Amino acid sequence: MKFIKKLCLIFLMIAFISLPAKANSVPLEVLGSCFIKELSPEKALIIVDAPPTDEGYVSHLYIKLQGAVVEGLRIDSIAIEARDMQFNPPTDWDKKLRPRDVSAVSFEARLLEDDINGALKNYELKDKRWSNFKFDLRNGKIVATAVYELPMLLFKLNVLAKLTGELEVVDENKIYLKNYRLYADGFRLPEQATQELVEKVQPLIDFSDFIFPVRLDSVSNDDKAIFIRTKDKPQPFDSGLKWTYPRSLGNNF
């Protein structure tokens, strides 16, 4: 009887040794905290199909952010779906989180006219003669206006400058202004002078240093917001592994 017990114990030990070792994983909240540190959103939802491995691999990820900040500009809504991501080692995430390899990324973002105007209001130019900046969206076109104080011999002259144009995607990760025209007190400035001025501020938005390597397909706008998208739309998926910020949101965001 003892022999049978010992024999069973041997086989049990063999079976235990033969089982593949379970890979260690990184808690989802560690990954989520890195996105919060990077993009400073007001709210966030992160869904994964499995926790990140201790080597930084995530097979399927969905992120929804509200009020994230990119290049100092508040973006009202960002959604990202990515597959087969190999991030840098988790030991380096406290410094910077970056995917080294991603098989596919879907992305969409919405920027509000009000947020752009808020950023313009808080932006301080070195040339204090500029004032009253305003950004106006008009269903496929944009109009930006500002007042320039021109010193004269005996008085000061305020000149109303107006820039009109449309938005386009360039190099799959930048937003440029195209078909632009520049006016001063209603008079259109020469094309060469306009081009020299506008090219100094291109691109208007640059995603080349964004946390994910996005390949943008389109940019459009109505009279309230700008919409930036990849060809495929990011979609949330069913999973028991969800993380929200703030935590009090639960899974309702």
Coordinates of C-alpha atoms in Angstrom, one line a residue:
M1 CA 0.0 0.0 0.0
K2 CA 2.9 2.3 0.8
F3 CA 4.4 1.4 -2.5
I4 CA 1.2 2.5 -4.3
K5 CA 1.1 5.8 -2.5
K6 CA 4.8 6.4 -3.2
L7 CA 4.3 5.5 -6.9
C8 CA 1.3 7.9 -7.1
L9 CA 3.4 10.6 -5.4
I10 CA 6.1 10.2 -8.0
F11 CA 3.7 10.5 -10.9
L12 CA 2.1 13.5 -9.2
M13 CA 5.5 15.1 -8.9
I14 CA 6.3 14.4 -12.5
A15 CA 3.0 15.9 -13.6
F16 CA 3.6 19.0 -11.5
I17 CA 7.1 19.4 -13.0
S18 CA 5.8 18.9 -16.5
L19 CA 3.2 21.7 -16.2
P20 CA 4.3 24.8 -18.1
A21 CA 5.4 27.6 -15.8
K22 CA 2.8 30.3 -15.4
A23 CA 4.1 33.6 -16.7
N24 CA 4.2 36.5 -14.2
S25 CA 2.0 39.4 -15.0
V26 CA 1.9 43.1 -14.3
P27 CA -1.2 44.5 -12.5
L28 CA -3.5 46.4 -14.9
E29 CA -3.5 49.4 -12.6
V30 CA 0.2 49.8 -13.2
L31 CA -0.4 50.1 -16.9
G32 CA -3.4 52.4 -16.4
S33 CA -1.4 54.7 -14.1
C34 CA 1.2 55.1 -16.8
F35 CA -1.4 56.3 -19.3
I36 CA -2.8 58.8 -16.6
K37 CA 0.7 60.1 -16.0
E38 CA 1.4 60.5 -19.8
L39 CA -1.9 62.0 -20.9
S40 CA -3.4 63.5 -17.8
P41 CA -7.1 62.7 -18.7
E42 CA -10.0 63.7 -16.6
K43 CA -11.6 60.2 -17.0
A44 CA -10.2 56.9 -18.4
L45 CA -11.4 53.4 -19.2
I46 CA -8.9 50.7 -20.0
I47 CA -9.8 47.2 -21.2
V48 CA -7.4 44.3 -21.8
D49 CA -8.0 40.7 -22.6
A50 CA -5.2 39.6 -20.3
P51 CA -2.9 41.4 -17.9
P52 CA 0.4 42.7 -19.2
T53 CA 3.2 40.1 -19.0
D54 CA 6.3 40.8 -16.9
E55 CA 8.0 41.5 -20.3
G56 CA 5.5 44.2 -21.2
Y57 CA 3.4 42.3 -23.8
V58 CA -0.4 43.1 -24.2
S59 CA -2.3 41.2 -26.8
H60 CA -5.5 43.3 -27.0
L61 CA -6.1 46.8 -25.5
Y62 CA -8.9 49.4 -25.6
I63 CA -8.5 52.9 -24.1
K64 CA -11.1 55.6 -23.9
L65 CA -10.0 59.0 -22.5
Q66 CA -11.9 62.2 -21.7
G67 CA -10.1 65.5 -21.4
A68 CA -6.6 64.1 -22.2
V69 CA -3.8 66.6 -22.9
V70 CA -1.6 66.3 -26.0
E71 CA 1.0 69.0 -26.6
G72 CA -0.6 71.2 -24.0
L73 CA -4.0 71.0 -25.8
R74 CA -7.0 69.5 -24.1
I75 CA -8.6 66.8 -26.3
D76 CA -12.2 66.2 -25.4
S77 CA -12.3 62.5 -26.4
I78 CA -9.7 59.9 -27.4
A79 CA -10.4 56.2 -28.2
I80 CA -7.6 53.7 -29.0
E81 CA -7.7 50.0 -29.9
A82 CA -4.4 48.2 -30.3
R83 CA -3.3 44.6 -30.8
D84 CA -0.1 42.6 -30.2
M85 CA 1.8 45.3 -28.3
Q86 CA 5.3 44.8 -27.0
F87 CA 5.9 47.7 -24.6
N88 CA 9.3 48.6 -23.2
P89 CA 10.1 46.7 -19.9
P90 CA 7.7 47.5 -17.1
T91 CA 10.7 48.4 -14.9
D92 CA 11.1 51.5 -17.2
W93 CA 7.4 52.5 -17.2
D94 CA 7.8 55.0 -14.4
K95 CA 10.1 56.9 -16.8
K96 CA 8.2 56.5 -20.0
L97 CA 5.7 54.0 -21.5
R98 CA 6.2 53.3 -25.2
P99 CA 5.2 50.3 -27.4
R100 CA 8.2 48.9 -29.2
D101 CA 6.1 47.0 -31.6
V102 CA 2.4 47.0 -32.4
S103 CA 0.6 45.0 -35.1
A104 CA -2.4 47.3 -35.4
V105 CA -3.7 50.6 -33.9
S106 CA -7.1 52.2 -34.4
F107 CA -7.6 55.8 -33.2
E108 CA -10.1 58.6 -33.1
A109 CA -10.2 61.9 -31.3
R110 CA -12.5 64.9 -30.9
L111 CA -11.2 68.4 -30.3
L112 CA -13.7 71.1 -29.2
E113 CA -13.6 74.7 -30.5
D114 CA -14.0 75.9 -27.0
D115 CA -10.9 74.1 -25.8
I116 CA -8.8 75.5 -28.7
N117 CA -10.0 79.0 -27.8
G118 CA -9.2 78.3 -24.2
A119 CA -5.6 77.3 -25.1
L120 CA -5.2 80.4 -27.3
K121 CA -6.4 82.6 -24.4
N122 CA -3.9 81.2 -22.0
Y123 CA -1.0 81.2 -24.5
E124 CA 1.4 84.2 -24.1
L125 CA 3.1 85.4 -27.3
K126 CA 6.5 87.2 -27.1
D127 CA 5.0 89.9 -29.3
K128 CA 2.5 91.6 -27.0
R129 CA 1.0 93.6 -29.8
W130 CA -1.2 90.5 -30.7
S131 CA -4.5 90.1 -28.9
N132 CA -8.1 88.9 -29.1
F133 CA -7.3 85.5 -30.7
K134 CA -10.3 83.5 -31.8
F135 CA -10.7 80.1 -33.5
D136 CA -13.9 79.5 -35.4
L137 CA -15.0 76.2 -36.9
R138 CA -17.4 76.4 -39.9
N139 CA -18.3 72.9 -41.3
G140 CA -15.2 71.9 -43.2
K141 CA -13.4 75.2 -42.8
I142 CA -11.6 77.0 -40.1
V143 CA -11.3 80.8 -39.5
A144 CA -8.8 82.2 -37.0
T145 CA -8.8 85.9 -36.2
A146 CA -6.6 88.2 -34.1
V147 CA -5.9 91.9 -33.6
Y148 CA -2.5 93.4 -34.2
E149 CA -1.6 96.8 -32.7
L150 CA 0.4 98.7 -35.2
P151 CA 2.3 101.7 -33.8
M152 CA 2.0 104.9 -35.9
L153 CA 3.6 108.3 -35.5
L154 CA 0.9 110.0 -33.5
F155 CA -1.5 107.1 -32.7
K156 CA -1.9 103.3 -32.7
L157 CA -3.7 101.4 -35.4
N158 CA -5.5 98.1 -34.7
V159 CA -5.4 95.7 -37.7
L160 CA -7.7 92.8 -37.8
A161 CA -5.9 89.7 -39.2
K162 CA -7.9 86.7 -40.5
L163 CA -6.7 83.3 -41.5
T164 CA -9.0 80.9 -43.4
G165 CA -8.3 77.4 -44.5
E166 CA -9.0 73.7 -44.3
L167 CA -7.4 70.8 -42.4
E168 CA -5.6 67.8 -43.9
V169 CA -3.6 64.8 -42.8
V170 CA 0.1 64.8 -43.8
D171 CA 2.5 61.9 -43.3
E172 CA -0.2 59.9 -41.5
N173 CA 0.5 61.6 -38.1
K174 CA 0.3 65.3 -38.6
I175 CA -2.5 67.8 -39.2
Y176 CA -1.7 70.7 -41.6
L177 CA -3.6 73.7 -42.8
K178 CA -4.3 73.8 -46.5
N179 CA -6.0 76.1 -49.0
Y180 CA -5.2 78.9 -46.6
R181 CA -5.7 82.6 -47.1
L182 CA -4.5 85.5 -44.9
Y183 CA -6.3 88.9 -44.7
A184 CA -5.4 92.2 -43.0
D185 CA -8.4 94.5 -42.5
G186 CA -10.3 92.7 -45.3
F187 CA -7.4 92.9 -47.8
R188 CA -5.9 89.6 -48.9
L189 CA -2.1 89.4 -48.4
P190 CA 0.1 88.1 -51.2
E191 CA 0.4 84.3 -51.5
Q192 CA 4.1 84.2 -51.0
A193 CA 4.0 86.2 -47.8
T194 CA 1.0 84.1 -46.5
Q195 CA 2.9 80.9 -47.2
E196 CA 6.0 82.0 -45.4
L197 CA 4.0 83.0 -42.3
V198 CA 1.8 79.8 -42.2
E199 CA 4.7 77.4 -42.8
K200 CA 6.3 78.6 -39.6
V201 CA 3.4 77.1 -37.6
Q202 CA 2.9 73.9 -39.5
P203 CA 1.9 71.3 -38.5
L204 CA -1.0 72.5 -36.4
I205 CA -1.1 69.2 -34.5
D206 CA 1.7 66.6 -34.4
F207 CA 1.1 63.0 -33.3
S208 CA 4.6 61.8 -34.2
D209 CA 5.6 61.7 -30.5
F210 CA 2.2 60.3 -29.3
I211 CA 2.3 57.3 -27.0
F212 CA 1.0 55.1 -29.8
P213 CA 2.2 55.0 -33.5
V214 CA -1.0 56.2 -35.2
R215 CA -1.6 56.2 -39.0
L216 CA -4.3 58.9 -39.5
D217 CA -6.7 58.6 -42.4
S218 CA -8.9 61.6 -42.1
V219 CA -9.6 64.9 -40.4
S220 CA -12.9 66.8 -40.6
N221 CA -14.8 69.4 -38.6
D222 CA -18.3 70.7 -38.1
D223 CA -19.1 74.0 -36.4
K224 CA -18.2 72.8 -32.9
A225 CA -15.4 70.2 -33.1
I226 CA -12.6 68.6 -35.1
F227 CA -12.6 64.9 -35.7
I228 CA -9.4 62.9 -36.3
R229 CA -9.5 59.2 -37.3
T230 CA -7.6 56.2 -38.6
K231 CA -9.2 54.1 -41.3
D232 CA -10.6 51.6 -38.7
K233 CA -12.7 52.7 -35.8
P234 CA -11.6 51.6 -32.3
Q235 CA -14.1 49.3 -30.6
P236 CA -14.4 48.2 -27.0
F237 CA -14.6 44.5 -26.4
D238 CA -16.0 42.2 -23.7
S239 CA -13.6 41.4 -20.9
G240 CA -13.5 41.0 -17.2
L241 CA -10.3 43.0 -17.0
K242 CA -11.3 46.7 -16.9
W243 CA -9.7 49.6 -15.1
T244 CA -11.2 53.1 -14.7
Y245 CA -9.9 56.5 -13.6
P246 CA -11.0 57.8 -11.2
R247 CA -11.7 54.5 -9.5
S248 CA -15.1 55.8 -8.3
L249 CA -16.4 55.6 -11.9
G250 CA -16.5 51.9 -11.6
N251 CA -17.3 50.4 -15.1
N252 CA -19.8 53.0 -16.1
F253 CA -17.5 55.2 -18.2

